[in-house]
Amino acid sequence: MQAVTSTALDPAELLHRLRARTARGEQSPITHVEQVPARDGHPVDWPSWVSPALIEALAGHGIEQPWSHQAAAATLANSGTHVVLATGTASGKSLGYQLPVLSRLLTDERATALYISPAKALAADQLRSVTRLGLDGIRPATYDGDTPREERDWVRQNSRLILTNPDMVHHSLLPSHQRWAQFLRRLSYVVIDECHAYRGVFGSHVAHVVRRLRRAAARYGGSPTFVLASATSGDPGLTASRLVGLPVEAVTADGSPRGGVTFALWEPPLLPDISDDGADMIQVRRSALSETADLLTDSVIAGTRTLAFIRSRRGAEVVASIARRSLNEAVPGLGSRVAAYRAGYLRDDRRAIERSLLSGELLALASTNALELGVDLVGLDAVLICGYPGTRASLWQQAGRAGRAGGEALAVLIARDDPLDTYLVHHPSALFGRPVETTVLDPSNPYVLGPQLCCAASEAPITLADLPLFGGDAAQAALDGLTASGALRKRPSGWYWTHRGRPEVDLRGTGGGPIQVVEEPTGRLLGTVDPESSHSMLHAGAVYLHQGVTYVVDDLNLEDAIALVHPEEPEWTTQARDVIDLSVVSVRSYVDAGPVGLFLGEVDVTSQVVSYQRRRIATGELIDTRPLDLPARELRTVAVWFTVSPRALEAAGVSPADFPGALHAAEHAGIGLLPLIATCDRWDIGGLSTANHIDTEAPTVFVYDGHPGGAGFAERAYEAASEWLRATREAIASCVCESGCPSCVQSPKCGNGNNPLNKPGAIRVLDVVLQSLADNS
């Protein structure tokens, strides 16, 4: 292994080195540098109730005193108060819940505790942390999908601190709660880590899993205290209370020290003008993936331990592959110090990568947000964020991965050629000095509540006394509907599940079990892909990347949930294209603003991947478009939409012939900018625009939640429509391109190949909408 000696560059010097790779005299890619100052810590004495054995064990690992926020949250939890600790990354939230939990387990040999995290890597990290303390009698153990069947009985019968995830609580613990009776009877604490990750439909499902857990524990006499940990978020107490269904007190004053952070906003340079026929000159920016790969390469050469966050699984593979190749060209063998990390890897592969990073064998990782959460990545110097991650909470969570030893750190946000990213790197006030978003979840979503009530009924009959736990009137209405449909049967003693098997409920909204990716020549299982992504990632002919190796998909069998691939190095990439149809089901609320109407309501969306394009890797040239025969998907969800009268558009200078392009461009930009307002990213939402929709009988732009029943994003857009659409209009108008580009109105997920688009028309459409809404206010 090629050794690299750390040069211990300070952030300013490292940033200068990264900047120096651009041509002399070229406009700097750095649009803004924010200096986040260092902060002194506020240590306090150990609370009197903390176990002396625990204090001694912590001292043996260099922890002499807790920080003020750790002691405050721990003391509340020890007194039986449900509490959420919402402080910054690397603030030591783990100790805030370890103190009450481990003290109770050490002083009461019968007590048990359950730790729930959204990611397996985080649970494994916590297991290492607790095991390192060497405390007798606690027997911590993970219980997740990677736990071998033969070990699960031992964990259930012997472990007093079980580390798991919501999926295992839902699929394993609760359906067989009778076997867990002793554990549940003695359950003292439930820790819910990284609770800000439970948003949208996933968060709504987890809220009911927690309620079912509370009901099961109460059945056996258990009444645990809930301790939640969260990144900084808007109103964490309210969010935590909505998640667990109980009053929760928030501790937000961060008493930990923090090294200074140099945070740079980086816009990749424009590429030279290119055209297909020498006529229409098109300027595009260098891809954020290529830019991030180069910055990662330069960081490794400088001896800087770096983590690059990439939005997609494929992107993480691409960045790691480019960086490895560049490093091996510079110093043979140096590329082995870089790896990709993402969901879908097999357990042994993930654990090997985590060990190599912790040991220093790996110097850099290109990772999806699988490493965004609190895995303790000690000693990282820099974080590269390839594309805005969708929320300010995630941005700061990712940036906080560096500088864990309290030293200075560098974070760089590399903008994608995307409306929101372009807007943010030129409007730093939208990122810095603003509070982070409130986590959005809605346990009353009928598409969540109904299936979860079926799960609860299959575990034990639902009684009238249970109704307040599951939502009161909303639960009663859902039970009536389930009874009428035959899913449940009502008897004097309660509502009963009527089927033999358990209800099939997908917590994460992925559409079912994962698709296995199998190398056809050898039969080797490479990894998995969620069903929702499989139509676009694993269709026949798709190019699929796995740990730096390129494969081509031979066959996708959805019925058997398997995709067969073979290794190949084609000279092209593939991109799926889809068609969407939308119909209005109902209107919940609307604003009549004269020529403009603003609506919120339910819609039915039908989408189908119908073809894919092949483009040359070197030039991006379109080779061909090939048809696909995949089933359509149906979705009932919530949408926000606006209509504009044709007369108003024509008065604003948009001719009828330009209606489709103007509305389409406004739709794309609106989708791109919505994450500025709502807790989502553009892959959580979809859209449709038309010059004359059959249901509205007017030019219309729809933006909808990409989850059954909605996830709260459309509601937020409706509530803040003027703010959202004003930012959208400004993003389009301020872009330097003439006719539209990926930085303003083109979309990477457009099923119509970004055609037609009319940038000037989009500005005029939004002017009409904004003026009408202002006149109506």
Coordinates of N, CA and C in Angstrom, one line a residue, residues 345-531:
Y345 N -24.4 -2.4 -1.1 CA -23.3 -3.3 -1.0 C -23.7 -4.5 0.0
L346 N -23.0 -5.6 -0.2 CA -23.2 -6.7 0.8 C -22.6 -6.3 2.1
R347 N -23.0 -7.0 3.1 CA -22.6 -6.7 4.5 C -21.0 -6.7 4.6
D348 N -20.4 -7.8 4.2 CA -19.0 -7.9 4.3 C -18.2 -6.8 3.6
D349 N -18.7 -6.4 2.5 CA -18.1 -5.3 1.7 C -18.2 -4.0 2.5
R350 N -19.4 -3.7 3.1 CA -19.5 -2.5 3.9 C -18.6 -2.5 5.1
R351 N -18.6 -3.6 5.8 CA -17.8 -3.6 7.0 C -16.3 -3.5 6.7
A352 N -15.9 -4.1 5.6 CA -14.4 -4.0 5.2 C -14.1 -2.5 4.9
I353 N -14.9 -1.8 4.2 CA -14.7 -0.4 3.9 C -14.7 0.4 5.1
E354 N -15.6 0.2 6.0 CA -15.6 1.0 7.3 C -14.4 0.8 8.1
R355 N -13.9 -0.5 8.2 CA -12.7 -0.8 8.9 C -11.5 -0.1 8.3
S356 N -11.4 -0.1 7.0 CA -10.3 0.4 6.3 C -10.2 2.0 6.5
L357 N -11.4 2.6 6.5 CA -11.4 4.0 6.7 C -11.0 4.4 8.1
L358 N -11.5 3.6 9.1 CA -11.2 3.9 10.5 C -9.7 3.6 10.8
S359 N -9.1 2.7 10.1 CA -7.7 2.3 10.4 C -6.8 3.2 9.7
G360 N -7.2 4.0 8.7 CA -6.4 4.9 7.9 C -5.9 4.2 6.6
E361 N -6.2 2.9 6.4 CA -5.8 2.3 5.2 C -6.4 3.0 4.0
L362 N -7.6 3.5 4.1 CA -8.2 4.3 3.1 C -8.1 5.8 3.5
L363 N -7.7 6.6 2.5 CA -7.5 8.0 2.8 C -8.7 8.8 2.4
A364 N -9.6 8.3 1.5 CA -10.7 9.0 1.0 C -11.8 8.1 0.6
L365 N -13.1 8.6 0.7 CA -14.2 7.8 0.3 C -15.1 8.7 -0.5
A366 N -15.7 8.1 -1.6 CA -16.8 8.8 -2.3 C -18.1 8.0 -1.8
S367 N -18.9 8.7 -1.1 CA -20.1 8.0 -0.5 C -21.4 8.7 -0.8
T368 N -22.4 7.9 -0.8 CA -23.8 8.4 -0.8 C -24.1 8.9 0.6
N369 N -25.3 9.4 0.9 CA -25.6 9.8 2.2 C -25.6 8.7 3.3
A370 N -25.3 7.5 2.9 CA -25.2 6.4 3.8 C -24.2 6.7 4.9
L371 N -23.3 7.6 4.7 CA -22.3 8.0 5.8 C -22.6 9.4 6.3
E372 N -23.8 9.9 6.0 CA -24.1 11.3 6.5 C -24.4 11.2 8.0
L373 N -25.0 10.1 8.5 CA -25.4 10.0 9.9 C -24.2 9.8 10.7
G374 N -24.4 9.7 12.1 CA -23.3 9.9 13.0 C -22.3 8.8 13.2
V375 N -21.9 8.1 12.1 CA -20.8 7.1 12.2 C -19.5 7.9 12.6
D376 N -18.8 7.5 13.6 CA -17.6 8.3 14.1 C -16.5 8.1 13.1
L377 N -16.3 9.1 12.2 CA -15.2 9.1 11.3 C -14.1 10.0 11.8
V378 N -13.3 9.4 12.6 CA -12.3 10.2 13.3 C -11.2 10.7 12.4
G379 N -10.8 11.9 12.5 CA -9.6 12.4 11.8 C -9.8 12.9 10.4
L380 N -11.0 13.1 9.9 CA -11.2 13.6 8.6 C -10.9 15.1 8.6
D381 N -10.2 15.5 7.5 CA -9.8 16.9 7.4 C -10.8 17.8 6.5
A382 N -11.4 17.1 5.5 CA -12.2 17.9 4.5 C -13.4 17.0 4.1
V383 N -14.4 17.8 3.7 CA -15.6 17.2 3.1 C -16.0 17.9 1.8
L384 N -16.2 17.1 0.8 CA -16.6 17.6 -0.5 C -18.1 17.2 -0.7
I385 N -19.0 18.1 -0.9 CA -20.4 17.9 -1.1 C -20.8 18.1 -2.5
C386 N -21.0 17.0 -3.3 CA -21.3 17.1 -4.7 C -22.7 17.3 -4.9
G387 N -23.2 18.6 -5.0 CA -24.6 18.9 -5.1 C -25.3 19.1 -3.8
Y388 N -26.1 20.2 -3.8 CA -26.8 20.4 -2.5 C -27.6 19.2 -2.1
P389 N -27.5 18.8 -0.9 CA -28.2 17.5 -0.5 C -29.7 17.6 -0.2
G390 N -30.3 18.8 -0.5 CA -31.7 18.9 -0.4 C -32.2 19.7 0.8
T391 N -31.5 19.7 1.9 CA -31.9 20.5 3.1 C -30.7 21.1 3.7
R392 N -30.8 22.2 4.4 CA -29.7 22.8 5.1 C -29.3 21.9 6.3
A393 N -30.3 21.2 6.9 CA -29.9 20.2 7.9 C -28.9 19.2 7.4
S394 N -29.2 18.6 6.2 CA -28.3 17.6 5.7 C -26.9 18.2 5.3
L395 N -27.0 19.5 4.8 CA -25.7 20.1 4.4 C -24.8 20.3 5.6
W396 N -25.3 20.7 6.7 CA -24.5 20.9 7.9 C -24.1 19.6 8.5
Q397 N -25.0 18.6 8.4 CA -24.7 17.3 8.9 C -23.5 16.7 8.1
Q398 N -23.5 16.8 6.8 CA -22.4 16.3 6.0 C -21.1 17.1 6.2
A399 N -21.2 18.4 6.3 CA -20.1 19.3 6.5 C -19.4 18.9 7.8
G400 N -20.2 18.5 8.8 CA -19.7 18.2 10.1 C -19.0 16.9 10.2
R401 N -18.9 16.2 9.2 CA -18.2 14.9 9.2 C -16.7 15.2 9.4
A402 N -16.2 16.4 9.0 CA -14.8 16.7 9.1 C -14.5 17.5 10.4
G403 N -13.3 17.4 10.9 CA -12.9 18.2 12.0 C -13.3 17.6 13.3
R404 N -13.5 16.3 13.4 CA -14.1 15.7 14.6 C -13.1 15.8 15.8
A405 N -11.8 16.0 15.6 CA -10.9 16.1 16.7 C -10.9 17.5 17.3
G406 N -11.8 18.4 16.8 CA -11.8 19.8 17.2 C -10.9 20.7 16.4
G407 N -10.2 20.1 15.4 CA -9.3 21.0 14.6 C -10.1 21.7 13.5
E408 N -9.4 22.5 12.8 CA -10.0 23.3 11.7 C -10.3 22.3 10.6
A409 N -11.4 22.6 9.8 CA -11.9 21.7 8.8 C -12.3 22.6 7.6
L410 N -12.3 21.9 6.4 CA -12.7 22.5 5.2 C -13.9 21.7 4.7
A411 N -15.0 22.5 4.2 CA -16.1 21.9 3.6 C -16.3 22.7 2.3
V412 N -16.6 21.9 1.2 CA -16.8 22.6 -0.1 C -18.1 22.0 -0.7
L413 N -19.0 22.9 -1.1 CA -20.2 22.5 -1.8 C -20.0 22.8 -3.3
I414 N -19.9 21.7 -4.0 CA -19.7 21.8 -5.5 C -21.1 21.8 -6.2
A415 N -21.4 22.8 -6.9 CA -22.7 23.0 -7.4 C -22.9 22.1 -8.7
R416 N -24.0 21.4 -8.7 CA -24.4 20.8 -10.0 C -25.0 21.8 -10.9
D417 N -25.0 21.4 -12.2 CA -25.7 22.3 -13.2 C -27.2 22.1 -13.1
D418 N -27.7 22.9 -12.1 CA -29.1 22.6 -11.6 C -29.6 23.9 -11.1
P419 N -30.9 24.3 -11.2 CA -31.4 25.6 -10.8 C -31.1 25.9 -9.4
L420 N -31.4 24.9 -8.5 CA -31.2 25.2 -7.1 C -29.8 25.4 -6.7
D421 N -28.9 24.5 -7.2 CA -27.5 24.6 -6.8 C -26.9 26.0 -7.3
T422 N -27.3 26.3 -8.6 CA -26.8 27.6 -9.1 C -27.3 28.8 -8.3
Y423 N -28.5 28.7 -7.9 CA -29.1 29.8 -7.1 C -28.4 29.9 -5.7
L424 N -28.1 28.8 -5.1 CA -27.5 28.8 -3.8 C -26.0 29.3 -3.8
V425 N -25.2 28.9 -4.8 CA -23.8 29.4 -4.8 C -23.7 30.9 -5.1
H426 N -24.8 31.4 -5.6 CA -24.8 32.9 -5.9 C -25.7 33.6 -4.9
H427 N -26.3 32.9 -4.0 CA -27.1 33.5 -2.9 C -26.7 32.9 -1.6
P428 N -25.5 33.1 -1.1 CA -25.1 32.4 0.1 C -25.9 32.6 1.3
S429 N -26.7 33.8 1.3 CA -27.5 34.1 2.5 C -28.6 33.0 2.6
A430 N -28.9 32.3 1.5 CA -30.0 31.3 1.6 C -29.5 30.0 2.4
L431 N -28.1 29.9 2.6 CA -27.5 28.8 3.3 C -27.0 29.2 4.7
F432 N -26.4 30.3 4.7 CA -25.7 30.7 6.0 C -26.5 31.7 6.8
G433 N -26.5 31.5 8.1 CA -27.2 32.4 8.9 C -28.7 32.2 9.0
R434 N -29.2 31.1 8.4 CA -30.6 30.8 8.4 C -30.8 29.6 9.2
P435 N -32.0 29.5 9.9 CA -32.2 28.2 10.7 C -32.5 27.1 9.7
V436 N -32.2 25.9 10.2 CA -32.5 24.7 9.4 C -33.9 24.4 9.4
E437 N -34.3 23.5 8.5 CA -35.8 23.2 8.3 C -36.4 22.4 9.4
T438 N -37.7 22.5 9.5 CA -38.4 21.6 10.4 C -38.7 20.3 9.7
T439 N -38.4 19.2 10.3 CA -38.6 17.9 9.7 C -40.1 17.6 9.5
V440 N -40.5 17.2 8.3 CA -41.9 17.0 8.0 C -42.3 15.5 8.0
L441 N -43.3 15.2 8.8 CA -43.9 13.9 8.8 C -45.3 14.0 9.2
D442 N -46.1 13.0 8.7 CA -47.6 13.1 8.9 C -48.1 11.7 9.2
P443 N -48.2 11.4 10.5 CA -48.7 10.0 10.9 C -50.2 9.8 10.5
S444 N -50.9 10.9 10.2 CA -52.3 10.7 9.8 C -52.5 10.5 8.3
N445 N -51.4 10.4 7.6 CA -51.5 10.1 6.1 C -52.3 8.8 6.0
P446 N -53.4 8.8 5.3 CA -54.2 7.5 5.3 C -53.5 6.4 4.6
Y447 N -52.5 6.7 3.7 CA -51.8 5.6 3.1 C -50.7 5.0 4.0
V448 N -50.5 5.6 5.1 CA -49.6 5.1 6.1 C -50.5 4.5 7.3
L449 N -51.5 5.3 7.7 CA -52.3 4.9 8.9 C -53.0 3.6 8.7
G450 N -53.6 3.4 7.5 CA -54.4 2.2 7.3 C -53.5 0.9 7.4
P451 N -52.4 0.9 6.6 CA -51.6 -0.3 6.7 C -51.0 -0.5 8.1
Q452 N -50.6 0.6 8.8 CA -50.1 0.4 10.1 C -51.1 -0.1 11.1
L453 N -52.4 0.3 10.9 CA -53.4 -0.2 11.8 C -53.6 -1.7 11.6
C454 N -53.5 -2.1 10.3 CA -53.5 -3.6 10.0 C -52.4 -4.3 10.7
C455 N -51.2 -3.7 10.7 CA -50.1 -4.4 11.4 C -50.4 -4.5 12.9
A456 N -50.9 -3.4 13.5 CA -51.2 -3.4 14.9 C -52.2 -4.4 15.2
A457 N -53.3 -4.5 14.4 CA -54.3 -5.5 14.6 C -53.8 -6.9 14.5
S458 N -52.8 -7.2 13.6 CA -52.3 -8.5 13.5 C -51.4 -8.9 14.7
E459 N -50.9 -7.9 15.4 CA -50.1 -8.2 16.6 C -51.0 -8.4 17.9
A460 N -52.1 -7.6 17.9 CA -53.1 -7.8 19.0 C -54.3 -6.9 18.6
P461 N -55.5 -7.4 19.0 CA -56.7 -6.6 18.6 C -56.6 -5.2 19.0
I462 N -57.1 -4.3 18.1 CA -57.1 -2.9 18.5 C -58.4 -2.6 19.3
T463 N -58.2 -2.0 20.4 CA -59.3 -1.6 21.3 C -59.6 -0.2 21.2
L464 N -60.8 0.2 21.8 CA -61.1 1.7 21.8 C -60.1 2.4 22.6
A465 N -59.5 1.8 23.6 CA -58.4 2.5 24.4 C -57.2 2.8 23.6
D466 N -57.0 2.1 22.4 CA -55.8 2.3 21.6 C -56.0 3.5 20.6
L467 N -57.2 3.9 20.4 CA -57.5 4.9 19.4 C -56.7 6.2 19.6
P468 N -56.6 6.8 20.8 CA -55.8 8.0 21.0 C -54.3 7.8 20.6
L469 N -53.8 6.6 20.9 CA -52.4 6.3 20.5 C -52.2 6.4 19.0
F470 N -53.2 6.0 18.2 CA -53.0 5.9 16.8 C -53.6 7.1 16.0
G471 N -54.1 8.1 16.8 CA -54.6 9.3 16.1 C -56.0 9.7 16.3
G472 N -56.7 9.1 17.2 CA -58.1 9.5 17.6 C -59.0 9.4 16.4
D473 N -59.6 10.5 16.0 CA -60.7 10.5 15.0 C -60.1 9.9 13.6
A474 N -58.9 10.3 13.3 CA -58.3 9.7 12.0 C -58.2 8.2 12.1
A475 N -57.8 7.7 13.3 CA -57.7 6.2 13.4 C -59.1 5.6 13.3
Q476 N -60.1 6.2 13.9 CA -61.5 5.7 13.9 C -62.0 5.6 12.4
A477 N -61.7 6.7 11.7 CA -62.2 6.7 10.3 C -61.4 5.6 9.5
A478 N -60.1 5.5 9.7 CA -59.4 4.4 9.0 C -59.9 3.0 9.4
L479 N -60.2 2.8 10.6 CA -60.7 1.5 11.1 C -62.0 1.2 10.4
D480 N -62.9 2.2 10.3 CA -64.2 2.0 9.7 C -64.0 1.6 8.2
G481 N -63.0 2.2 7.5 CA -62.8 1.9 6.1 C -62.2 0.5 6.0
L482 N -61.3 0.1 6.9 CA -60.6 -1.2 6.8 C -61.7 -2.3 7.1
T483 N -62.6 -2.0 8.0 CA -63.7 -2.9 8.4 C -64.6 -3.1 7.2
A484 N -64.9 -2.0 6.5 CA -65.8 -2.1 5.3 C -65.2 -2.9 4.2
S485 N -63.8 -2.8 4.1 CA -63.1 -3.5 3.0 C -62.9 -4.9 3.3
G486 N -63.1 -5.3 4.5 CA -62.8 -6.7 4.9 C -61.4 -7.0 5.4
A487 N -60.6 -6.0 5.5 CA -59.2 -6.2 6.0 C -59.3 -6.5 7.5
L488 N -60.2 -5.8 8.2 CA -60.3 -6.0 9.7 C -61.8 -6.5 9.9
R489 N -61.9 -7.2 11.1 CA -63.3 -7.5 11.5 C -63.5 -6.9 12.9
K490 N -64.7 -6.3 13.1 CA -65.0 -5.6 14.3 C -65.8 -6.6 15.2
R491 N -65.3 -6.7 16.4 CA -66.0 -7.5 17.4 C -66.1 -6.7 18.7
P492 N -66.9 -7.1 19.7 CA -67.1 -6.3 20.9 C -65.8 -6.0 21.6
S493 N -64.8 -6.9 21.4 CA -63.5 -6.8 22.1 C -62.5 -6.0 21.3
G494 N -62.9 -5.6 20.1 CA -61.9 -4.8 19.3 C -61.9 -5.2 17.8
W495 N -60.9 -4.6 17.1 CA -60.8 -4.9 15.7 C -59.7 -5.9 15.4
Y496 N -60.0 -7.0 14.6 CA -59.1 -8.1 14.4 C -58.7 -8.2 13.0
W497 N -57.4 -8.6 12.8 CA -56.9 -8.8 11.5 C -57.5 -10.1 10.9
T498 N -58.0 -10.1 9.7 CA -58.8 -11.3 9.2 C -58.0 -12.3 8.4
H499 N -56.7 -12.0 8.1 CA -55.9 -12.9 7.2 C -54.9 -13.7 7.9
R500 N -54.5 -14.8 7.3 CA -53.5 -15.7 7.9 C -52.1 -15.0 8.0
G501 N -51.6 -14.5 6.9 CA -50.3 -13.9 6.9 C -50.3 -12.5 7.5
R502 N -49.1 -11.9 7.7 CA -49.0 -10.6 8.2 C -49.2 -9.6 7.1
P503 N -49.6 -8.4 7.4 CA -49.7 -7.3 6.4 C -48.4 -7.0 5.8
E504 N -48.3 -6.8 4.5 CA -47.1 -6.4 3.9 C -47.0 -4.9 3.8
V505 N -46.1 -4.3 4.6 CA -46.0 -2.8 4.6 C -44.5 -2.5 4.4
D506 N -44.3 -1.6 3.5 CA -42.9 -1.1 3.1 C -42.7 0.2 3.8
L507 N -41.9 0.2 4.9 CA -41.6 1.4 5.6 C -41.0 2.5 4.8
R508 N -40.1 2.1 4.0 CA -39.2 3.1 3.3 C -39.8 3.6 1.9
G509 N -41.0 3.0 1.6 CA -41.6 3.5 0.3 C -40.8 3.1 -0.9
T510 N -40.1 2.0 -0.8 CA -39.3 1.6 -2.0 C -40.0 0.7 -3.0
G511 N -41.3 0.3 -2.6 CA -42.1 -0.5 -3.5 C -42.0 -2.0 -3.4
G512 N -41.4 -2.4 -2.2 CA -41.3 -3.8 -2.0 C -39.9 -4.3 -1.7
G513 N -39.6 -5.6 -1.8 CA -38.3 -6.1 -1.5 C -37.3 -5.7 -2.6
P514 N -36.0 -5.7 -2.2 CA -34.9 -5.3 -3.2 C -34.8 -6.2 -4.4
I515 N -34.3 -5.6 -5.5 CA -34.0 -6.4 -6.7 C -32.5 -6.8 -6.5
Q516 N -32.3 -8.1 -6.6 CA -30.9 -8.7 -6.5 C -30.2 -8.5 -7.9
V517 N -29.0 -8.0 -7.8 CA -28.2 -7.9 -9.0 C -27.2 -9.0 -9.1
V518 N -27.3 -9.9 -10.1 CA -26.5 -11.1 -10.2 C -25.6 -11.1 -11.4
E519 N -24.4 -11.4 -11.2 CA -23.4 -11.5 -12.4 C -23.7 -12.8 -13.1
E520 N -24.3 -12.8 -14.3 CA -24.8 -14.0 -15.0 C -23.7 -15.0 -15.2
P521 N -22.5 -14.6 -15.7 CA -21.5 -15.7 -16.0 C -21.1 -16.5 -14.7
T522 N -21.1 -15.9 -13.5 CA -20.6 -16.6 -12.3 C -21.7 -16.9 -11.3
G523 N -22.9 -16.3 -11.4 CA -23.9 -16.4 -10.4 C -23.7 -15.7 -9.1
R524 N -22.7 -14.8 -9.1 CA -22.3 -14.1 -7.9 C -23.3 -12.9 -7.7
L525 N -23.7 -12.8 -6.4 CA -24.6 -11.7 -6.0 C -23.7 -10.4 -5.8
L526 N -24.0 -9.4 -6.6 CA -23.2 -8.2 -6.5 C -23.7 -7.2 -5.5
G527 N -25.1 -7.1 -5.4 CA -25.7 -6.2 -4.5 C -27.2 -6.1 -4.8
T528 N -27.8 -5.1 -4.3 CA -29.3 -4.9 -4.5 C -29.6 -3.5 -4.9
V529 N -30.8 -3.3 -5.5 CA -31.3 -2.0 -5.8 C -32.8 -2.0 -5.4
D530 N -33.3 -0.9 -4.9 CA -34.7 -0.9 -4.4 C -35.6 -0.9 -5.7
P531 N -36.8 -1.5 -5.5 CA -37.7 -1.6 -6.7 C -38.0 -0.3 -7.3

